[in-house]
PDB file of C-alpha atoms and ligand atoms in Angstrom:
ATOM      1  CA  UNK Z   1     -32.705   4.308  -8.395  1.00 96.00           C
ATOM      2  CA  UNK Z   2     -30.315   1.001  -8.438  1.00 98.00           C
ATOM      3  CA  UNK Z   3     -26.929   2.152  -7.455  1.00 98.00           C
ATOM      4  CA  UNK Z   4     -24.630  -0.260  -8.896  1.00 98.00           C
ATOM      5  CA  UNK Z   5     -21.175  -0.572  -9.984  1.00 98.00           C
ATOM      6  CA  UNK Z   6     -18.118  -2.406  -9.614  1.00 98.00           C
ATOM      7  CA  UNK Z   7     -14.589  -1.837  -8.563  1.00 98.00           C
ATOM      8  CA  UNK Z   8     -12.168  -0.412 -11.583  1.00 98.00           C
ATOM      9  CA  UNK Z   9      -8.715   0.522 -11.967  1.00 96.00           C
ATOM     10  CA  UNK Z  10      -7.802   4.151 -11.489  1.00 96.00           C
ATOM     11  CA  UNK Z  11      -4.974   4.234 -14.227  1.00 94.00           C
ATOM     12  CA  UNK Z  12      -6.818   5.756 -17.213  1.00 96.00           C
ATOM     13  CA  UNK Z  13      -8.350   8.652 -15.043  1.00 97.00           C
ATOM     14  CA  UNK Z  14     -11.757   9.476 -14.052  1.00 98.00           C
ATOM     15  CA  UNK Z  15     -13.590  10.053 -17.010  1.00 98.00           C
ATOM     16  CA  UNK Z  16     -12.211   6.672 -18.620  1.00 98.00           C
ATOM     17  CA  UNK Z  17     -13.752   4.538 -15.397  1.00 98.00           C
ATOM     18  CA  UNK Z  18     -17.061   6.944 -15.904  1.00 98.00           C
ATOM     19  CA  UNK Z  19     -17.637   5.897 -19.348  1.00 98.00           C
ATOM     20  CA  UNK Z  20     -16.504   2.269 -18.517  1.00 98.00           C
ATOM     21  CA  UNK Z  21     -18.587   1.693 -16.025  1.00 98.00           C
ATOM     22  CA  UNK Z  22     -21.457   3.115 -18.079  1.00 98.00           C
ATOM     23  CA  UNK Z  23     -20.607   1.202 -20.672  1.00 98.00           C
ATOM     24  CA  UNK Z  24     -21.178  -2.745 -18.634  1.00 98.00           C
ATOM     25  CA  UNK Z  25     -24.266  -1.439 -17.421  1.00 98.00           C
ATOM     26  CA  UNK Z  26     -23.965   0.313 -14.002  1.00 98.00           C
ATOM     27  CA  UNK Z  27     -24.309   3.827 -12.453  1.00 98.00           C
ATOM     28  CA  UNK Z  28     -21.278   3.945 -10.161  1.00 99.00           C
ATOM     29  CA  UNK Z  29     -17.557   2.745  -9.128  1.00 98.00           C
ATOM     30  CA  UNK Z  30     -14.809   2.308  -6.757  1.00 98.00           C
ATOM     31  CA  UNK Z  31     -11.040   2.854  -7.292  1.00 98.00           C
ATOM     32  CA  UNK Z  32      -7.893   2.544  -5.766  1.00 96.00           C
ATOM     33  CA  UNK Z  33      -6.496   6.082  -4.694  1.00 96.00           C
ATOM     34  CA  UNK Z  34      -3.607   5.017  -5.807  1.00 93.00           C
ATOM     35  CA  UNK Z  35      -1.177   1.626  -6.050  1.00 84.00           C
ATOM     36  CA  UNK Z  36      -3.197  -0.622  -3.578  1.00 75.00           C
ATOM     37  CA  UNK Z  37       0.162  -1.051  -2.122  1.00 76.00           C
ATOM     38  CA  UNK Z  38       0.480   2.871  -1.434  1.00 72.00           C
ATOM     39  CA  UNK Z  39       2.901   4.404  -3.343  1.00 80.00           C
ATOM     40  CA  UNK Z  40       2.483   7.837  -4.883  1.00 86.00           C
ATOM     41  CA  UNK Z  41      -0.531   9.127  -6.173  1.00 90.00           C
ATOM     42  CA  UNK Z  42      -1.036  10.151  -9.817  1.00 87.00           C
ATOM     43  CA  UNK Z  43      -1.483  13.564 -10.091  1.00 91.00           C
ATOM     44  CA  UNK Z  44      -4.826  15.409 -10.519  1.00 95.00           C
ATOM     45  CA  UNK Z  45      -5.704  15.825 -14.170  1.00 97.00           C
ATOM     46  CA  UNK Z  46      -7.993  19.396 -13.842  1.00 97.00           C
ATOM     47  CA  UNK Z  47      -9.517  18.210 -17.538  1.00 98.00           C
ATOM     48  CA  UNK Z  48      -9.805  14.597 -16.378  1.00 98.00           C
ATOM     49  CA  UNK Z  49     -11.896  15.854 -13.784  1.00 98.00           C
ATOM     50  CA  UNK Z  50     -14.008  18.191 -15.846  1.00 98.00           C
ATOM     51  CA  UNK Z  51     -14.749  15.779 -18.232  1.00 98.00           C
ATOM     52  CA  UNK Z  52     -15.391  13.085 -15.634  1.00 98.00           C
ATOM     53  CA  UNK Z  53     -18.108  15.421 -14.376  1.00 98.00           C
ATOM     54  CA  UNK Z  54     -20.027  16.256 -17.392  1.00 98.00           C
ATOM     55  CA  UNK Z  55     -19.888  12.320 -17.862  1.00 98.00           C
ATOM     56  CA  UNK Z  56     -21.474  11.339 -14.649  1.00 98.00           C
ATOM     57  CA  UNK Z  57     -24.280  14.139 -14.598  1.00 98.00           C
ATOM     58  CA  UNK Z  58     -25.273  12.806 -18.123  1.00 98.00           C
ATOM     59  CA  UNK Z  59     -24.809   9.262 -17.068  1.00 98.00           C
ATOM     60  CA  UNK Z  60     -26.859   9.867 -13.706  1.00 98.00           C
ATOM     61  CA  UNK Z  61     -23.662   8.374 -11.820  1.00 98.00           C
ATOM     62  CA  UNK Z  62     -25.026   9.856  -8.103  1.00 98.00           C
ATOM     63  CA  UNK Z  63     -21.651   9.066  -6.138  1.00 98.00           C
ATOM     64  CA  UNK Z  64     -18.474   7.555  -6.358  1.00 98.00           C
ATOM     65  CA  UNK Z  65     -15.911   5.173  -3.923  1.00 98.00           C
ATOM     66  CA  UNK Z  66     -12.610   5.691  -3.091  1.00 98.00           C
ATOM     67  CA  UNK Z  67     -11.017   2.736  -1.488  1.00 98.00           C
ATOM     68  CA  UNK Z  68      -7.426   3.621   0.332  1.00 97.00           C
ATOM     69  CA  UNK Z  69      -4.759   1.178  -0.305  1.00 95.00           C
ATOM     70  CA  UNK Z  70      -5.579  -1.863   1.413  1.00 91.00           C
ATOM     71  CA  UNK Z  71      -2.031  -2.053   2.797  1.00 91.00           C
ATOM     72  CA  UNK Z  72      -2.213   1.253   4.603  1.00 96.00           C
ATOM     73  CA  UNK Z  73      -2.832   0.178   9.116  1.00 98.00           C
ATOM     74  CA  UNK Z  74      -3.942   3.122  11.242  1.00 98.00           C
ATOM     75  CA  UNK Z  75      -3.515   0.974  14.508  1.00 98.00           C
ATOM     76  CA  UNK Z  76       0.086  -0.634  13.173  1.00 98.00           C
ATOM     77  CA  UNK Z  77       2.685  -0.787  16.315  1.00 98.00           C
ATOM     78  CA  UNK Z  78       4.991   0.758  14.366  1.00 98.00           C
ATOM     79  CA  UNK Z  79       4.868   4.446  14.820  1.00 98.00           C
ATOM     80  CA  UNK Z  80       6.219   5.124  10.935  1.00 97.00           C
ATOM     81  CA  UNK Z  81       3.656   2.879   9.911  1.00 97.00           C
ATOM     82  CA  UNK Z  82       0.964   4.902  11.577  1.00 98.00           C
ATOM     83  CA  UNK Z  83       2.456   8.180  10.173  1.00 98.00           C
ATOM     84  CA  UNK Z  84       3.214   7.186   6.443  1.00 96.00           C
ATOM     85  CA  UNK Z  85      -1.072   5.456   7.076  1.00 97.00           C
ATOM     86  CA  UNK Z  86      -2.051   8.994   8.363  1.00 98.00           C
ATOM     87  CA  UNK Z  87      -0.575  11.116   5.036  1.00 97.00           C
ATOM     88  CA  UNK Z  88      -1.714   9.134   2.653  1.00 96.00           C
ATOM     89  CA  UNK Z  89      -5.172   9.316   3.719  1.00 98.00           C
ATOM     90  CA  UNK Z  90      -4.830  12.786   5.037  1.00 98.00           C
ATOM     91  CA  UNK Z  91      -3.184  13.311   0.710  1.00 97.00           C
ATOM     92  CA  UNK Z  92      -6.375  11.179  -0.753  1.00 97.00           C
ATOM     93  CA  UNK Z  93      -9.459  13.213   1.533  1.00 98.00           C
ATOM     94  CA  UNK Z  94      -7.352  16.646  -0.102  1.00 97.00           C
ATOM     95  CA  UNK Z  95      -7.535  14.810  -3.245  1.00 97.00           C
ATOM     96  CA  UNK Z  96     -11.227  13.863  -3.179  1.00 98.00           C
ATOM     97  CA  UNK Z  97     -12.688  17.158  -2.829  1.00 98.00           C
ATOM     98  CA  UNK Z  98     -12.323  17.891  -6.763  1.00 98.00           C
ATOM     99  CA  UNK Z  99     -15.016  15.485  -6.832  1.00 98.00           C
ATOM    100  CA  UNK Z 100     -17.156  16.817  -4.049  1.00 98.00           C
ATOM    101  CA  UNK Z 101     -19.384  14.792  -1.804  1.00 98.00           C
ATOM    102  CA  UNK Z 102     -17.989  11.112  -2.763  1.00 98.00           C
ATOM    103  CA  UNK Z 103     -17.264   8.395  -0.123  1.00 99.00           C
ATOM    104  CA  UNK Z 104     -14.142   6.971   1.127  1.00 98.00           C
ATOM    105  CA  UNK Z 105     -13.603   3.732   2.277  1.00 98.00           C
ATOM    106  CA  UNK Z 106     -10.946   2.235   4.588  1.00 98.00           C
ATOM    107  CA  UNK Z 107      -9.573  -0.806   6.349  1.00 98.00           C
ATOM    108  CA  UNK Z 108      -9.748  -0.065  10.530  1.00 98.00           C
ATOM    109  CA  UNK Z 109      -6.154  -2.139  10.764  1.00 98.00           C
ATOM    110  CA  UNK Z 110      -5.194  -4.855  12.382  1.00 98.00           C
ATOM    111  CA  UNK Z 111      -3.881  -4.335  15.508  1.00 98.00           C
ATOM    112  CA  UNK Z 112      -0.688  -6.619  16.063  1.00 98.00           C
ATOM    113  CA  UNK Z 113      -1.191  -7.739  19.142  1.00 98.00           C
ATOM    114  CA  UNK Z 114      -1.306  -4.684  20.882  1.00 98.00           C
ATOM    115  CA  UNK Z 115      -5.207  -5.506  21.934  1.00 98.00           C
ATOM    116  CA  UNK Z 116      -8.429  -4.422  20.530  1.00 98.00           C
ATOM    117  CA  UNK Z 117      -8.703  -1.077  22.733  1.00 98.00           C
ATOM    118  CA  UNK Z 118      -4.915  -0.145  21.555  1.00 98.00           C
ATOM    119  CA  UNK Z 119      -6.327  -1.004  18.440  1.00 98.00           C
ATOM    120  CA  UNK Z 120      -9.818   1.581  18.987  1.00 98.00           C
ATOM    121  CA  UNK Z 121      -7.545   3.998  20.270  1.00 98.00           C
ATOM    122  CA  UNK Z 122      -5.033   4.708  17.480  1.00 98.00           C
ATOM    123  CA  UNK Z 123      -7.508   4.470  14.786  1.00 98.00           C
ATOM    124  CA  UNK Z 124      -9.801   7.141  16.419  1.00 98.00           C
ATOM    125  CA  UNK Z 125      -7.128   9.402  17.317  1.00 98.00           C
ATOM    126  CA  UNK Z 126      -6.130   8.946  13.341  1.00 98.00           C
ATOM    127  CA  UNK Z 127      -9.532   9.791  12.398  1.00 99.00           C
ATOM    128  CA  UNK Z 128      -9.494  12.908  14.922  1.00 99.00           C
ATOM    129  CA  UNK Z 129      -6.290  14.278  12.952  1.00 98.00           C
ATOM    130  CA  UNK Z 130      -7.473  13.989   9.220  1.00 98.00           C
ATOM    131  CA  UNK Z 131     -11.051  14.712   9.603  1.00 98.00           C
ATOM    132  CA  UNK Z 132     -11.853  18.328   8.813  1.00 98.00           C
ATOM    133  CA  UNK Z 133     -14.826  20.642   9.250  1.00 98.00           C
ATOM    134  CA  UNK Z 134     -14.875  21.348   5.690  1.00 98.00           C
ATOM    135  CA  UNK Z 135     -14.620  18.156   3.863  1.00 98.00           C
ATOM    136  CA  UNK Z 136     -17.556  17.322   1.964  1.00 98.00           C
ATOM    137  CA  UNK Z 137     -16.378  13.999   1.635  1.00 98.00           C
ATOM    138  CA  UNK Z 138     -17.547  10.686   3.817  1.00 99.00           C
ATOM    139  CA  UNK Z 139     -15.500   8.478   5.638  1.00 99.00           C
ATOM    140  CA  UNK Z 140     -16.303   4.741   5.380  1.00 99.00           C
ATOM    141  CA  UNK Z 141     -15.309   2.124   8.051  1.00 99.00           C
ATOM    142  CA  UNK Z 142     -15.495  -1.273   6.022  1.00 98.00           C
ATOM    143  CA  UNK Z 143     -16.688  -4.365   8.079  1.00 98.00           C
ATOM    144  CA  UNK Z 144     -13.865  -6.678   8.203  1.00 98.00           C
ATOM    145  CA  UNK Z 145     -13.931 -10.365   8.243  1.00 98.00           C
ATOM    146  CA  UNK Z 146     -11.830 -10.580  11.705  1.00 98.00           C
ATOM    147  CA  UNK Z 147      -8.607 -12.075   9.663  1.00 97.00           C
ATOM    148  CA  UNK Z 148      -5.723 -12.162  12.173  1.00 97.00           C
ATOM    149  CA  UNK Z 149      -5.471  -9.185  14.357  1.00 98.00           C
ATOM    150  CA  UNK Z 150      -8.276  -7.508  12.332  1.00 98.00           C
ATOM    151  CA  UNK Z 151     -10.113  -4.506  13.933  1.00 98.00           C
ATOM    152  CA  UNK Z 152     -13.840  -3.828  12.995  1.00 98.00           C
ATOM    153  CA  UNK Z 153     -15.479  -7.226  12.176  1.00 98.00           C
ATOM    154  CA  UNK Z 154     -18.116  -7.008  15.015  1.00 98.00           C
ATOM    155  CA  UNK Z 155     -20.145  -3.683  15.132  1.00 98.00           C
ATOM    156  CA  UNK Z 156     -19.105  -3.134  18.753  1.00 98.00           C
ATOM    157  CA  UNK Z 157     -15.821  -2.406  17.766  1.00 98.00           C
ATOM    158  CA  UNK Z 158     -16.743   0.216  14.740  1.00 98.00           C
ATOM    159  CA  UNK Z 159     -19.510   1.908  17.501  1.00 98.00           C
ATOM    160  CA  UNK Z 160     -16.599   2.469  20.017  1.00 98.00           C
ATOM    161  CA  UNK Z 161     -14.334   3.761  16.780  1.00 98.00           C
ATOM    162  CA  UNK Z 162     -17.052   6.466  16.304  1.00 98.00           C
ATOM    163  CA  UNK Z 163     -17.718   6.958  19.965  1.00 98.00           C
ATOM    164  CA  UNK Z 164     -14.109   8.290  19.845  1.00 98.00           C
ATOM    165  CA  UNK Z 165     -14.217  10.367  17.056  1.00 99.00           C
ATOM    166  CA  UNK Z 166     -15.039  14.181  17.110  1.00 98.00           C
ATOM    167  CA  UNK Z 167     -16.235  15.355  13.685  1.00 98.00           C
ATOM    168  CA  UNK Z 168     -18.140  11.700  13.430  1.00 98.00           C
ATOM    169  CA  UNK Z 169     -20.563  12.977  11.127  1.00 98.00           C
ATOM    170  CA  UNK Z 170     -18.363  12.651   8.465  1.00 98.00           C
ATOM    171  CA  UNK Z 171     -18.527   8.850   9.293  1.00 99.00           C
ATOM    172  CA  UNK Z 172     -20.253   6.020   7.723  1.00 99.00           C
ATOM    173  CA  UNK Z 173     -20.327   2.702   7.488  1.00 99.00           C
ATOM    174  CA  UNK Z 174     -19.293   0.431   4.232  1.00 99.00           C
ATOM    175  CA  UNK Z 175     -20.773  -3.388   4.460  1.00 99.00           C
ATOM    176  CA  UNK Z 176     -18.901  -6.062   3.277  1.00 99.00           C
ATOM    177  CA  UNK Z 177     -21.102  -8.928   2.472  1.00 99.00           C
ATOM    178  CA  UNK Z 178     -18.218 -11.511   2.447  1.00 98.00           C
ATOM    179  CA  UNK Z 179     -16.627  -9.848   5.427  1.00 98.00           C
ATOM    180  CA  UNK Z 180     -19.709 -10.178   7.714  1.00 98.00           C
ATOM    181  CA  UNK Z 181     -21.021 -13.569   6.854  1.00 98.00           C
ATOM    182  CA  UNK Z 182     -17.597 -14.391   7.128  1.00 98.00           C
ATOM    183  CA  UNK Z 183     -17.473 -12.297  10.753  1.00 98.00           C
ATOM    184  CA  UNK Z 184     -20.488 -14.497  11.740  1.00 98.00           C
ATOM    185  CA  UNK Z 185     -23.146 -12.816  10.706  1.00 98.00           C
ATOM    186  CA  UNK Z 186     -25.991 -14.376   8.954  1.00 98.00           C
ATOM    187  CA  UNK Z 187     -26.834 -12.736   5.948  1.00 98.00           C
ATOM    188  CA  UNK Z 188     -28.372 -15.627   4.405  1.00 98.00           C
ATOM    189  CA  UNK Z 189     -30.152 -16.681   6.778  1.00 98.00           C
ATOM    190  CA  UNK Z 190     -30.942 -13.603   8.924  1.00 98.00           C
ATOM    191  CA  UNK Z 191     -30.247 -10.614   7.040  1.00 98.00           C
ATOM    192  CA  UNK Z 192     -33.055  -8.917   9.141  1.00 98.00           C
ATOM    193  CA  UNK Z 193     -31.436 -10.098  12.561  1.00 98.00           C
ATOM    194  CA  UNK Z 194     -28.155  -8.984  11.518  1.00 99.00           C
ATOM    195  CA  UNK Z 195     -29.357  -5.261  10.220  1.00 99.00           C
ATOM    196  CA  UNK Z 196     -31.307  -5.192  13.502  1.00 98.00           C
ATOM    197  CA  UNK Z 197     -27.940  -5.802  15.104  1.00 98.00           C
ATOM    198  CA  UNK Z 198     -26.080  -3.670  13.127  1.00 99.00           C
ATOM    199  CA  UNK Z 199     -29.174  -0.900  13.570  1.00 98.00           C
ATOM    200  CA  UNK Z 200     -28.607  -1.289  17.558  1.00 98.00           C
ATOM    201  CA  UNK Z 201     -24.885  -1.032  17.945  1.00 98.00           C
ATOM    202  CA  UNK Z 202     -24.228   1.407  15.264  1.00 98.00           C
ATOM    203  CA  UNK Z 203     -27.420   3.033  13.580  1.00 98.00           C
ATOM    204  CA  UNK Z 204     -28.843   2.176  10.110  1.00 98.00           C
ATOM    205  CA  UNK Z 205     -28.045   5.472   9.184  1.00 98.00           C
ATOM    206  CA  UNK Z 206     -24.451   5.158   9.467  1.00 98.00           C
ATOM    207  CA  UNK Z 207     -24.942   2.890   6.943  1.00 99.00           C
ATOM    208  CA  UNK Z 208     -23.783   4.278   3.314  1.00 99.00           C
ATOM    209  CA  UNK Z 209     -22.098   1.875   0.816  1.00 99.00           C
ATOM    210  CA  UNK Z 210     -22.887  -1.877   0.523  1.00 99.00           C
ATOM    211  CA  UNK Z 211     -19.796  -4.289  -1.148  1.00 99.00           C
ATOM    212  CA  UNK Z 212     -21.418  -7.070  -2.455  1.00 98.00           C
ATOM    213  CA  UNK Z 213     -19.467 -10.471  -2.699  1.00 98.00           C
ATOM    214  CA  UNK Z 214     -19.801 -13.875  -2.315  1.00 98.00           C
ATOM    215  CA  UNK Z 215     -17.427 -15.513  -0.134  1.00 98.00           C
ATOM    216  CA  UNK Z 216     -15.071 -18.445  -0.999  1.00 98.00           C
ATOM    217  CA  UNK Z 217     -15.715 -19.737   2.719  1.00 98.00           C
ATOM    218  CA  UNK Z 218     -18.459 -20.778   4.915  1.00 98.00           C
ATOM    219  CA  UNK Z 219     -20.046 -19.024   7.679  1.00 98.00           C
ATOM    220  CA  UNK Z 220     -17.746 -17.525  10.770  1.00 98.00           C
ATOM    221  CA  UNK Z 221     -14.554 -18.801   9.197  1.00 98.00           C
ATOM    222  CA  UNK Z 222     -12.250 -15.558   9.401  1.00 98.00           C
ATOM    223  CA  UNK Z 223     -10.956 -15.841   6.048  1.00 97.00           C
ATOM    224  CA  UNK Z 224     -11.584 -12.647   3.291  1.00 98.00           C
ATOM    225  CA  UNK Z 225     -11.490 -14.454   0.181  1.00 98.00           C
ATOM    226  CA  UNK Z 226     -14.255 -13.054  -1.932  1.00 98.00           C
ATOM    227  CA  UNK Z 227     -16.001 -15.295  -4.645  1.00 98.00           C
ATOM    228  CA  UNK Z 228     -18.158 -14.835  -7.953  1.00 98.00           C
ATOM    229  CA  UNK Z 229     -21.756 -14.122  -7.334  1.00 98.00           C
ATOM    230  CA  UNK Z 230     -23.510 -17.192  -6.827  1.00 98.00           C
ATOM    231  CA  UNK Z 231     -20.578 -19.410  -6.620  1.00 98.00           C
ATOM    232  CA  UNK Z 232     -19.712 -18.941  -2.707  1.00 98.00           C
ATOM    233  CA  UNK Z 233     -21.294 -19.790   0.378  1.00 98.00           C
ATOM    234  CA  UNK Z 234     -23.626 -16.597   0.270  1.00 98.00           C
ATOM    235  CA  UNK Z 235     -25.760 -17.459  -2.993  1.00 98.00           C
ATOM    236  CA  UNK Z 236     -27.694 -15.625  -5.049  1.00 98.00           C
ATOM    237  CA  UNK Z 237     -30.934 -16.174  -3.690  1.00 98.00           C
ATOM    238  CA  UNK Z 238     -29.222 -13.845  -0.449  1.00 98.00           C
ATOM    239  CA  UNK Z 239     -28.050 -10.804  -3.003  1.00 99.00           C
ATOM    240  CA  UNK Z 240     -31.303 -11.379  -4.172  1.00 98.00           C
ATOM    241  CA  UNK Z 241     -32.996 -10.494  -0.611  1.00 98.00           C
ATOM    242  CA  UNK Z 242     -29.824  -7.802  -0.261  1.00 99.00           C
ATOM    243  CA  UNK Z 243     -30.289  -5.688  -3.056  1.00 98.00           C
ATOM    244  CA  UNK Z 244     -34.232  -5.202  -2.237  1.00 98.00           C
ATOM    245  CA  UNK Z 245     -33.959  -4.912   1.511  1.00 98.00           C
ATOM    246  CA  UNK Z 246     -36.085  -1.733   2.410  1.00 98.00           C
ATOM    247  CA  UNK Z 247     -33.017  -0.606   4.717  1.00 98.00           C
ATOM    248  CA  UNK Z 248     -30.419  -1.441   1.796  1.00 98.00           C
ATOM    249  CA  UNK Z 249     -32.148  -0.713  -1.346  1.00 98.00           C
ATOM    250  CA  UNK Z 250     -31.241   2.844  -1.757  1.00 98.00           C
ATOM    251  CA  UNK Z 251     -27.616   2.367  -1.202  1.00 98.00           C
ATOM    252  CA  UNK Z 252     -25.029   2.158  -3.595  1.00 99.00           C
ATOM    253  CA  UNK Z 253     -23.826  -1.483  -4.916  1.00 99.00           C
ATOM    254  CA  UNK Z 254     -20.394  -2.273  -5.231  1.00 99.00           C
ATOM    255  CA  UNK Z 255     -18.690  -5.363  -6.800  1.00 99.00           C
ATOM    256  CA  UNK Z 256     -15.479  -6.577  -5.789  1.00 98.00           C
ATOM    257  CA  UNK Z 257     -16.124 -10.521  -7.065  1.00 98.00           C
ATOM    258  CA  UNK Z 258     -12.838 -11.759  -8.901  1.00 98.00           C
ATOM    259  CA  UNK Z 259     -12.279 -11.207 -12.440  1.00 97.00           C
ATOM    260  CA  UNK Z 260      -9.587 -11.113 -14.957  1.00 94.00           C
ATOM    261  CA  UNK Z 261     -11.963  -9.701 -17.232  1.00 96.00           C
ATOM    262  CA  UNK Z 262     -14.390  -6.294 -17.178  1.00 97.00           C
ATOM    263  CA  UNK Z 263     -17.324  -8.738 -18.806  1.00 98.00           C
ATOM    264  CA  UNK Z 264     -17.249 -10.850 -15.701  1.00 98.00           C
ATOM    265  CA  UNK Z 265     -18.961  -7.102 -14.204  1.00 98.00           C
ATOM    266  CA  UNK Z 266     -20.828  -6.730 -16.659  1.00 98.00           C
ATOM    267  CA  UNK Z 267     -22.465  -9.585 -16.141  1.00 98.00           C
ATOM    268  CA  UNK Z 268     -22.867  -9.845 -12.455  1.00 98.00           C
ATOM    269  CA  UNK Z 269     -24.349  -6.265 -12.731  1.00 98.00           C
ATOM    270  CA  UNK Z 270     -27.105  -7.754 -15.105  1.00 98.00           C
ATOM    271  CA  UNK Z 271     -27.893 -10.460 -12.946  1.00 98.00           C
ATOM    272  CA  UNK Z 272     -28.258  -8.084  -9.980  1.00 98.00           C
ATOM    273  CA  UNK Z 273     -30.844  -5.301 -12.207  1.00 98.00           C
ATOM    274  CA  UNK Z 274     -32.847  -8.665 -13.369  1.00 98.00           C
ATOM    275  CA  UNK Z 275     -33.031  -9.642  -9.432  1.00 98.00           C
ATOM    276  CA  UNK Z 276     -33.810  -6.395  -8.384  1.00 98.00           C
ATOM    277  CA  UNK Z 277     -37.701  -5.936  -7.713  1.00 96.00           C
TER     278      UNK Z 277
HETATM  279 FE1   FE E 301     -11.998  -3.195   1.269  1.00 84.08          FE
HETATM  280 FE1   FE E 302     -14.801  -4.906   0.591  1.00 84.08          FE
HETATM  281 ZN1   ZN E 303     -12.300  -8.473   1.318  1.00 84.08          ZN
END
């Protein structure tokens, strides 16, 4: 089965982004938890959800995203920082389990200057005081493009993140295709050396979520600007070799490519089923 979806906004509840995303064509979706800029979270709608179910087991949707506010920094020097970082994801994983078993994807942080090991060390030690036992929902580490201070753009650093964490089976791994060609990796040119890479410092298997941009920038620049499908540096002749790769295939697709509009997904998701083999 192609897993593939797109990011949508959270603000019309779970059973309007099922049936939207249905409607341009794919099979799943991310979301915001909440404002990307972390304020308060709506509150659970107990029909929203029921209805959201029966949606996605006739629509075949298999699993969903949730992305944490972008703005949120588990290895921030500021200790309040850290704290107010910690509740709101320790609020969203409490959240997520009326929708058992979906993903949850984060930013590692930037680390301010206090050095990548300061940087290892306070997001594991976050991870070791939110991850529960019973959760039945993953964890996703998101490949960063190594912006500023950024912590997790080279595989190394995400291995050592999960080295430190106890319960690190609830950890995965989201790939950012802008993030790592941007990171300098090679993913159109070497996708196969770079999953071989990623295979040996992490483990394909940690592997759970693919986002799928283009990037606005050219190989190893640093930046995170993501770009239309096709109208970066990546190409679609790479997405083409992405979406098919026998270690990729069966993961699920996600879209973050900018649009104003919700047709601008629906038709990057049709170019991705009519490239899909
Ligand atoms: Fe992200
Ligand atoms: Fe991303
Ligand atoms: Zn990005």
């Amino acid at each position: 089965m192609f897993k593939i979806g797109c990011h949508l906004s959270a603000s019309k509840g779970y059973a309007h982004m099922a049936k939207e995303i249905l409607s341009i064509g794919g099979n799943t979706f991310q979301f915001f938890t909440r404002n990307p800029r972390g304020g308060k979270a709506k509150d659970i709608d107990p029909k929203d959800i029921e209805k959201y179910k029966e949606l996605a087991t006739a629509g075949n949707i298999p699993v969903i995203l949730a992305h944490a506010p972008y703005t949120l920094n588990p290895c921030a020097k500021d200790p309040g920082i850290r704290e107010f970082t910690k509740n709101t994801m320790a609020d969203d994983l409490s959240r997520l389990e009326y929708t058992p078993g979906s993903l949850y994807n984060f930013h590692p942080g930037s680390h301010v200057g206090q050095g990548i090991d300061e940087g290892i060390r306070l997001i594991s030690e976050m991870l070791n005081e939110i991850l529960t036992e019973n959760m039945t929902t993953t964890v996703l580490l998101e490949t960063m493009a190594g912006k500023g201070s950024e912590v997790g753009s080279q595989f190394e650093e995400l291995r050592r993140i999960i080295d430190n964490v106890t319960l690190s089976h609830k950890l995965g791994v989201c790939l950012d295709t802008c993030h790592v060609n941007d990171a300098g990796y090679d993913v159109v040119n070497d996708l196969d050396g770079v999953l071989e890479k990623f295979d040996k410092f992490i483990g394909l298997d940690r592997l759970t979520a693919i986002h799928v941009n283009d990037s606005k920038n050219p190989f190893a620049a640093h930046k995170d600007r993501h770009e239309k499908l096709g109208e970066g540096y990546i190409g679609l002749d790479a997405f083409e070799r992405i979406i098919n790769h026998p270690a990729l295939k069966e993961l699920p697709f996600y879209l973050e490519t900018p649009h104003e509009e919700i047709s601008g997904y629906e038709k990057e998701i049709s170019i991705l089923k009519n490239l899909r083999k």
